[in-house]
Coordinates of C-alpha atoms and ligand atoms in Angstrom, one line a residue:
M11 CA 24.3 8.7 2.0
S12 CA 22.1 7.6 -1.0
K13 CA 19.6 8.5 -2.9
V14 CA 16.6 7.3 -5.0
V15 CA 16.3 9.2 -8.5
K16 CA 13.4 8.1 -10.4
F17 CA 13.4 9.6 -13.6
G18 CA 9.6 10.3 -15.4
G19 CA 8.7 9.7 -19.4
S20 CA 8.9 13.4 -20.2
S21 CA 12.6 13.2 -19.0
L22 CA 13.1 10.0 -20.4
A23 CA 11.6 11.0 -24.5
S24 CA 14.4 11.6 -26.3
A25 CA 18.5 11.4 -26.1
N26 CA 18.5 15.1 -25.6
Q27 CA 16.4 14.6 -22.3
F28 CA 18.0 11.4 -21.8
K29 CA 21.8 13.8 -21.1
K30 CA 20.3 16.5 -18.7
V31 CA 19.8 13.1 -16.8
G32 CA 22.8 11.4 -16.8
D33 CA 23.6 14.9 -16.5
I34 CA 22.1 15.2 -13.2
I35 CA 23.1 11.4 -12.0
R36 CA 26.8 12.3 -12.5
A37 CA 27.0 15.3 -10.6
D38 CA 26.4 14.2 -7.5
E39 CA 28.0 10.8 -6.3
E40 CA 25.2 9.9 -3.7
R41 CA 22.8 9.5 -7.1
K42 CA 23.0 5.8 -6.9
Y43 CA 20.3 3.9 -7.8
V44 CA 17.1 5.0 -10.6
V45 CA 14.4 4.6 -11.8
P46 CA 13.2 5.0 -15.0
S47 CA 10.1 5.6 -16.6
A48 CA 9.5 4.7 -20.5
P49 CA 9.4 7.4 -22.9
G50 CA 6.7 10.2 -22.4
K51 CA 6.0 12.6 -24.9
R52 CA 8.4 14.6 -27.2
H53 CA 6.0 17.6 -27.4
I54 CA 2.0 17.8 -27.0
N55 CA 0.3 16.1 -29.8
D56 CA 3.4 13.1 -29.5
T57 CA 2.4 9.5 -27.9
K58 CA 3.6 7.5 -25.1
V59 CA 5.9 4.6 -25.3
T60 CA 3.3 3.2 -23.0
D61 CA 0.2 4.1 -25.1
M62 CA 1.7 3.0 -28.1
L63 CA 2.3 -0.6 -26.5
Y64 CA -1.1 -1.0 -24.7
G65 CA -2.5 -0.2 -28.6
A66 CA 0.2 -2.3 -30.3
Y67 CA -0.6 -5.2 -27.9
A68 CA -4.7 -4.9 -28.6
L69 CA -3.6 -5.5 -31.5
A70 CA -2.1 -8.7 -30.9
E71 CA -5.2 -10.0 -28.7
A72 CA -7.3 -9.0 -31.6
G73 CA -5.3 -11.4 -33.7
K74 CA -4.4 -8.8 -36.3
S75 CA -0.7 -8.2 -37.2
F76 CA 1.3 -5.4 -34.5
S77 CA 5.1 -5.5 -36.8
K78 CA 4.2 -2.0 -38.1
E79 CA 2.5 -0.4 -34.7
L80 CA 6.3 -2.4 -32.7
K81 CA 8.5 -0.7 -35.3
E82 CA 7.5 2.0 -34.4
I83 CA 7.9 1.5 -31.0
K84 CA 11.5 0.8 -31.7
L85 CA 12.1 3.3 -33.5
R86 CA 11.7 5.7 -30.8
Y87 CA 14.3 3.1 -29.1
E88 CA 16.7 3.2 -31.5
E89 CA 16.6 7.5 -31.2
I90 CA 17.4 8.0 -28.1
I91 CA 20.3 4.6 -28.2
N92 CA 21.7 7.0 -31.5
G93 CA 21.6 10.3 -30.0
L94 CA 23.8 8.9 -26.8
E95 CA 26.2 7.0 -29.4
L96 CA 26.1 3.9 -27.5
Q97 CA 26.0 0.4 -29.1
T98 CA 22.6 -1.2 -27.0
N99 CA 21.5 -4.2 -29.5
L100 CA 17.3 -4.6 -28.5
D101 CA 17.2 -6.9 -31.6
S102 CA 16.8 -9.9 -29.8
E103 CA 14.6 -8.1 -27.2
F104 CA 11.9 -7.0 -29.4
D105 CA 12.2 -10.4 -31.2
T106 CA 11.7 -11.9 -27.4
I107 CA 8.5 -9.1 -27.2
A108 CA 7.3 -10.0 -30.4
A109 CA 6.9 -13.7 -29.4
N110 CA 5.1 -13.4 -26.8
F111 CA 2.9 -10.4 -28.3
K112 CA 1.6 -13.6 -30.3
A113 CA 1.2 -16.0 -27.4
Q114 CA -0.7 -13.0 -25.6
A115 CA 1.0 -12.6 -22.4
G116 CA -1.1 -10.0 -21.5
K117 CA -2.1 -6.1 -21.6
E118 CA 0.6 -5.2 -18.9
Y119 CA 3.6 -7.3 -19.8
A120 CA 3.2 -5.1 -23.1
A121 CA 2.9 -2.1 -20.6
S122 CA 6.1 -3.0 -18.6
R123 CA 8.3 -3.2 -21.7
G124 CA 8.2 0.6 -21.9
E125 CA 10.0 0.3 -19.1
Y126 CA 11.7 -1.8 -19.7
L127 CA 14.3 -1.3 -22.1
N128 CA 14.1 2.3 -21.0
G129 CA 16.2 0.4 -18.3
I130 CA 18.3 -1.0 -20.4
I131 CA 19.3 2.1 -22.5
M132 CA 19.5 3.8 -19.0
A133 CA 21.7 1.4 -17.8
D134 CA 24.1 0.9 -20.8
Y135 CA 24.1 4.7 -20.8
L136 CA 25.2 4.9 -16.5
G137 CA 27.3 2.0 -16.5
F138 CA 26.0 1.2 -14.4
P139 CA 24.0 -2.8 -13.3
F140 CA 20.1 -3.4 -15.0
V141 CA 18.2 -5.0 -12.4
D142 CA 14.8 -6.1 -13.9
S143 CA 12.4 -5.7 -11.5
A144 CA 10.3 -8.6 -12.5
E145 CA 12.7 -10.2 -10.2
V146 CA 12.7 -7.9 -7.3
V147 CA 8.8 -6.2 -7.6
K148 CA 6.5 -9.0 -6.0
F149 CA 2.7 -9.2 -6.1
N150 CA 0.4 -11.8 -4.4
E151 CA -1.8 -13.6 -7.1
D152 CA -4.9 -11.3 -5.8
G153 CA -3.1 -8.7 -7.3
S154 CA -2.3 -6.7 -5.0
F155 CA 1.9 -5.4 -4.1
N156 CA 3.3 -8.0 -1.5
A157 CA 5.7 -5.1 0.1
S158 CA 7.3 -7.5 2.2
L159 CA 8.8 -10.1 0.0
T160 CA 9.6 -6.8 -2.7
D161 CA 11.3 -5.5 0.6
T162 CA 13.1 -8.1 1.1
L163 CA 14.2 -9.3 -2.3
L164 CA 15.2 -5.8 -2.8
K165 CA 18.1 -5.3 -0.6
E166 CA 19.2 -8.6 -1.0
K167 CA 19.5 -7.3 -4.9
L168 CA 21.5 -4.2 -4.1
K169 CA 23.5 -4.5 -0.8
D170 CA 26.3 -5.4 -3.1
L171 CA 25.9 -2.8 -5.6
K172 CA 27.5 0.3 -5.9
G173 CA 24.5 1.6 -7.9
A174 CA 21.9 0.1 -10.3
V175 CA 18.8 0.8 -12.5
V176 CA 15.6 -0.6 -11.7
P177 CA 12.9 -0.1 -13.7
G178 CA 9.7 1.3 -12.7
F179 CA 6.2 0.6 -12.7
Y180 CA 5.9 -3.1 -13.0
G181 CA 7.0 -6.8 -11.7
S182 CA 6.1 -9.8 -11.4
L183 CA 3.5 -12.7 -9.8
E184 CA 4.9 -15.2 -7.7
D185 CA 4.9 -17.3 -11.3
G186 CA 6.8 -14.6 -13.1
T187 CA 3.3 -13.4 -14.5
V188 CA 4.5 -9.7 -15.4
K189 CA 1.8 -7.1 -13.5
T190 CA 1.4 -3.5 -13.4
F191 CA 0.9 -0.9 -11.1
S192 CA -1.7 1.4 -12.4
R193 CA -0.8 4.2 -14.9
G194 CA 2.3 6.5 -13.3
G195 CA 3.2 4.1 -11.5
S196 CA 6.6 4.4 -11.7
D197 CA 6.5 6.7 -9.0
V198 CA 5.6 3.5 -6.6
T199 CA 8.9 1.6 -7.5
G200 CA 10.7 5.0 -6.9
S201 CA 9.2 5.3 -3.5
I202 CA 9.6 1.2 -3.1
V203 CA 13.6 1.4 -3.8
A204 CA 13.6 3.8 -1.1
K205 CA 12.2 2.2 1.3
A206 CA 14.6 -0.7 1.1
V207 CA 17.8 0.8 0.8
H208 CA 16.8 3.2 3.5
A209 CA 17.7 6.0 0.6
D210 CA 18.2 9.6 3.0
V211 CA 16.4 11.2 0.4
Y212 CA 13.7 9.8 -2.5
E213 CA 14.7 12.7 -5.7
N214 CA 11.2 12.3 -7.7
W215 CA 12.4 13.8 -11.2
T216 CA 10.1 15.5 -13.7
D217 CA 8.4 18.6 -15.8
V218 CA 7.5 21.1 -13.6
S219 CA 9.4 22.5 -10.3
G220 CA 7.7 21.5 -8.1
F221 CA 4.0 21.2 -6.6
L222 CA 2.1 24.6 -7.3
I223 CA 0.1 26.4 -4.6
A224 CA -2.7 26.4 -7.1
D225 CA -4.5 25.1 -10.3
P226 CA -1.6 27.3 -13.5
R227 CA -5.3 27.3 -15.1
I228 CA -6.4 29.0 -13.1
I229 CA -3.6 31.1 -12.1
D230 CA -1.4 32.9 -13.7
R231 CA 2.2 31.2 -13.2
P232 CA 1.2 30.4 -9.2
E233 CA 4.0 30.1 -7.2
V234 CA 5.4 26.6 -5.9
I235 CA 5.2 24.8 -3.0
D236 CA 8.3 24.7 -0.5
T237 CA 8.1 22.0 1.7
I238 CA 4.3 20.5 2.5
T239 CA 3.7 17.7 4.4
Y240 CA 2.4 14.6 3.8
R241 CA -0.7 15.0 5.6
E242 CA -1.6 18.4 3.6
L243 CA -0.7 16.3 0.4
R244 CA -3.2 14.0 0.9
E245 CA -5.6 16.8 1.5
L246 CA -5.2 18.1 -1.1
A247 CA -4.4 15.0 -4.0
Y248 CA -7.4 13.9 -2.7
M249 CA -9.2 16.8 -4.6
G250 CA -7.8 16.3 -7.9
A251 CA -4.2 17.5 -7.6
S252 CA -2.2 14.8 -8.9
V253 CA 2.0 15.2 -9.7
L254 CA 2.5 12.7 -7.9
H255 CA 0.7 8.6 -7.9
E256 CA -1.0 8.3 -4.4
D257 CA 0.9 5.1 -3.6
A258 CA 3.9 6.5 -3.9
I259 CA 3.5 7.7 -0.7
F260 CA 3.1 4.9 2.4
P261 CA 6.8 3.3 1.7
V262 CA 9.1 6.0 2.2
R263 CA 6.1 7.9 4.5
K264 CA 6.8 5.7 6.4
E265 CA 10.3 5.6 7.2
G266 CA 10.8 9.1 7.6
I267 CA 12.3 9.2 3.9
P268 CA 11.7 13.2 2.5
I269 CA 10.4 13.1 -1.7
N270 CA 12.2 16.2 -3.3
I271 CA 10.0 16.5 -6.7
K272 CA 12.9 18.5 -8.7
N273 CA 12.3 19.4 -12.4
T274 CA 14.3 17.7 -15.1
N275 CA 14.4 20.7 -17.6
A276 CA 15.7 23.2 -14.5
P277 CA 17.5 21.1 -12.2
E278 CA 18.7 23.9 -10.0
D279 CA 15.1 24.7 -9.0
K280 CA 15.0 23.6 -5.5
G281 CA 11.9 21.6 -6.2
T282 CA 8.9 20.4 -3.4
W283 CA 9.8 18.8 -0.3
I284 CA 7.7 16.7 0.7
V285 CA 8.2 15.7 4.5
E286 CA 6.5 14.2 7.6
S287 CA 6.5 16.9 9.4
T288 CA 8.4 20.2 9.9
C289 CA 9.1 23.8 11.9
Q290 CA 9.5 25.5 8.8
R291 CA 6.7 27.7 8.0
S292 CA 5.5 28.1 5.0
K293 CA 6.2 31.1 2.6
Y294 CA 2.1 31.9 3.7
T295 CA -0.9 31.0 5.5
I296 CA -1.4 28.1 3.6
T297 CA 0.4 25.8 2.3
G298 CA -2.2 25.5 -1.3
I299 CA -5.1 25.5 -2.8
A300 CA -7.6 22.6 -5.0
G301 CA -10.8 21.8 -6.1
K302 CA -13.1 20.2 -7.9
K303 CA -16.3 20.2 -10.6
G304 CA -19.9 18.7 -10.5
F305 CA -20.9 17.7 -7.2
C306 CA -24.5 17.3 -5.4
S307 CA -24.7 18.2 -2.2
I308 CA -28.4 16.2 -0.7
N309 CA -29.9 18.0 2.4
I310 CA -32.0 15.9 4.5
E311 CA -34.5 18.1 7.2
K312 CA -36.2 16.6 10.0
D313 CA -38.2 18.6 13.0
M314 CA -35.7 16.8 16.5
M315 CA -33.2 15.7 14.1
N316 CA -30.3 16.2 16.7
S317 CA -32.5 13.9 20.0
E318 CA -33.7 11.1 17.0
I319 CA -31.2 7.8 17.8
G320 CA -29.4 6.6 14.5
F321 CA -30.9 8.7 12.2
G322 CA -27.5 10.0 10.4
R323 CA -26.8 5.5 10.5
K324 CA -29.9 5.3 8.6
V325 CA -29.1 7.9 6.3
L326 CA -25.9 6.3 5.6
Q327 CA -27.5 3.2 5.0
V328 CA -29.4 4.1 2.1
F329 CA -25.7 5.4 0.2
E330 CA -24.2 2.5 0.8
D331 CA -26.8 0.3 -0.4
N332 CA -26.9 2.4 -3.6
Q333 CA -23.1 1.6 -3.2
I334 CA -22.3 6.0 -3.4
S335 CA -19.3 6.6 -1.6
F336 CA -20.1 10.3 0.2
E337 CA -17.5 13.8 0.2
H338 CA -18.3 15.3 3.0
M339 CA -21.3 15.7 5.9
P340 CA -21.8 18.9 7.5
S341 CA -24.4 19.5 9.6
G342 CA -27.7 21.0 11.5
I343 CA -29.5 21.2 14.4
D344 CA -32.9 19.9 12.1
T345 CA -30.7 19.7 8.3
M346 CA -28.0 16.8 7.8
T347 CA -26.2 17.9 4.3
V348 CA -24.1 14.4 1.8
F349 CA -22.1 15.6 -1.0
V350 CA -21.9 12.7 -3.5
H351 CA -20.0 13.1 -7.1
Q352 CA -22.6 14.0 -8.6
D353 CA -21.8 11.5 -11.9
E354 CA -22.1 8.6 -9.3
F355 CA -25.2 9.7 -8.2
M356 CA -27.8 11.5 -11.0
D357 CA -28.9 7.1 -12.1
K358 CA -29.6 6.3 -9.0
E359 CA -30.9 10.0 -7.4
Q360 CA -35.0 9.4 -7.3
K361 CA -33.8 5.2 -5.7
V362 CA -32.4 7.3 -2.8
V363 CA -34.1 9.7 -2.0
A364 CA -37.1 7.1 -1.9
G365 CA -34.4 5.1 0.5
L366 CA -33.9 8.5 2.7
Y367 CA -38.0 8.7 3.2
R368 CA -38.0 5.2 4.1
L369 CA -35.6 4.6 5.8
S370 CA -35.4 7.8 8.1
Q371 CA -38.3 9.4 7.1
P372 CA -37.7 13.2 6.4
D373 CA -39.7 16.5 7.2
E374 CA -38.0 17.2 3.6
V375 CA -35.1 16.0 1.1
E376 CA -33.5 19.5 -1.1
I377 CA -31.0 17.9 -4.2
E378 CA -28.6 20.6 -5.7
S379 CA -26.3 20.2 -8.4
D380 CA -23.4 21.6 -10.2
L381 CA -21.7 22.1 -7.2
A382 CA -17.5 22.3 -6.8
L383 CA -15.6 21.9 -3.4
I384 CA -12.2 23.8 -2.6
A385 CA -10.0 23.2 -0.3
V386 CA -7.2 25.5 1.1
V387 CA -4.8 23.6 2.9
G388 CA -2.3 24.8 5.7
R389 CA -0.7 23.4 8.5
G390 CA 0.3 27.1 9.6
M391 CA -4.0 27.8 9.8
K392 CA -3.5 26.2 13.3
A393 CA -1.2 29.0 14.5
T394 CA -2.2 32.0 12.8
R395 CA -6.1 34.1 13.3
G396 CA -8.3 35.2 11.4
T397 CA -7.7 32.7 8.8
A398 CA -11.0 31.1 7.7
G399 CA -11.8 35.3 8.1
R400 CA -10.1 36.3 5.2
I401 CA -11.2 33.0 3.2
F402 CA -15.1 34.8 3.5
A403 CA -14.0 38.5 3.2
A404 CA -12.3 37.8 -0.3
L405 CA -15.3 35.3 -1.7
A406 CA -17.5 38.1 -0.2
H407 CA -16.0 40.8 -2.3
A408 CA -15.7 38.9 -5.3
N409 CA -19.1 38.2 -4.7
I410 CA -19.3 34.7 -4.4
N411 CA -21.8 33.0 -2.8
V412 CA -21.3 30.0 -0.6
K413 CA -23.1 27.2 -0.3
M414 CA -20.8 24.6 2.8
I415 CA -18.4 25.5 5.1
D416 CA -16.8 22.3 6.5
Q417 CA -13.5 23.2 9.1
G418 CA -12.0 19.8 10.0
S419 CA -10.6 19.7 13.3
S420 CA -7.4 19.1 12.5
E421 CA -7.5 22.9 11.3
L422 CA -5.1 21.8 8.6
N423 CA -7.7 22.6 5.7
I424 CA -11.1 24.5 5.5
I425 CA -13.5 22.7 3.2
I426 CA -15.4 25.4 1.0
G427 CA -18.8 24.7 -1.5
V428 CA -19.8 27.2 -4.1
S429 CA -21.3 26.7 -7.1
N430 CA -19.8 25.5 -11.1
D431 CA -19.5 28.9 -11.9
D432 CA -17.7 29.7 -8.8
F433 CA -15.2 27.9 -8.6
E434 CA -12.3 29.9 -10.9
A435 CA -13.6 32.8 -9.2
A436 CA -13.0 31.8 -5.8
I437 CA -9.6 29.8 -6.1
S438 CA -8.4 33.1 -7.7
S439 CA -9.8 35.6 -4.8
I440 CA -8.4 32.6 -1.9
Y441 CA -5.1 32.6 -3.6
D442 CA -5.2 36.7 -3.8
I443 CA -5.6 37.0 -0.6
F444 CA -3.6 34.8 0.8
V445 CA -0.4 34.6 -1.9
V446 CA -0.6 37.6 -3.4
A447 CA -1.4 40.7 -0.6
Q448 CA 2.1 39.0 0.9
L449 CA 4.3 39.1 -2.8
Ligands
LIG5 N1 4.8 4.8 -17.9 C1 3.8 4.2 -16.8 C2 2.9 5.5 -17.4 O1 2.6 5.7 -18.8 C3 4.2 4.4 -15.7 C4 4.6 5.7 -15.5 O2 5.4 6.3 -16.7 O3 4.6 5.9 -14.3 O4 2.3 5.3 -16.9

């Protein structure tokens, strides 16, 4: 049995946090492969080391002095080293980094040093070998991730090691140039390592005890989701829930490896399990609620639309021509409504309307702005009667006007459109009816 454990920035922001992480790893000998992030914020007004590195490198790029900034970064690491009473000396590492900054080694190289240095400290602290991700995580020339080469290299490197520290977030191109994933990308590294070693679990340690059923800025202390399927998570992520990098799902999902989101500051909490499929019923009919404000609807009306061949294609063609992606497209017999992100649409509004008249010759085009979409997601819906009824009764009770309803045939989610102003109240009333009422 082996587990891959990834620790986020806040879990490694200080010596104190490192100690918690050390205790967690030592408490379970299956926790063999460790993927650290760079030190994150120690308190709300603090700066992440990754951001400090971007800042210092911007100065280097502009030909300005960056020594004060680099020194501050070094201090962050020294504080950790001293607090852990280690002998790790990063002097020569920082000399190399300064020289590479001067030689303009690139923004991604700069950012990657956050994880690289934290990995060196972590390896020292645990007595585990350090594996430089630049040697084992590979990208193609066009910048895309090279999954098969990475898998081969990682397997080869890790096969004889009983444990290892593999820093998150970066890898390299064929010629050795350092490249990073997008922000939050250490989650992706953890997933790739878990796949390569056929881990039994990928534990992703952060500063929350798992995914919450709803946004805590809207619901006071919402319940934690204990088990969620990958598909459900996708439906929620797409509406804006972000604890885990989206790309972290694919490597482990293909191998049937579950992800367990855990809290470094409350290691006894069970956290959230993300699994491919499960016969575990969720505690409530719904697994989660997520949503986003700032959509526009374009309602296109035309008599006999239902019998006109190619009408839908022509409408969507207009959006494609204007480089606008659409979010949802509910339709009626003589109407079609297209939901788009308001900020993407605003500048192109009149071009779209003109295009619609030209290509699809509608009777009328009506635009409504400031709309919010809410996804109510749950694998339990399929087997439960009356879910939609309960949602709409709750919304009616809260005096909320529903502008759009869309239920996918998978019966995994129901999407509801309301006005921006009703967004929070709508989420509260849905949470109340499914969760609070069941407590
Ligand atoms: N340190 C990087 C960031 O701040 C990557 C990560 O933490 O996953 O985005």
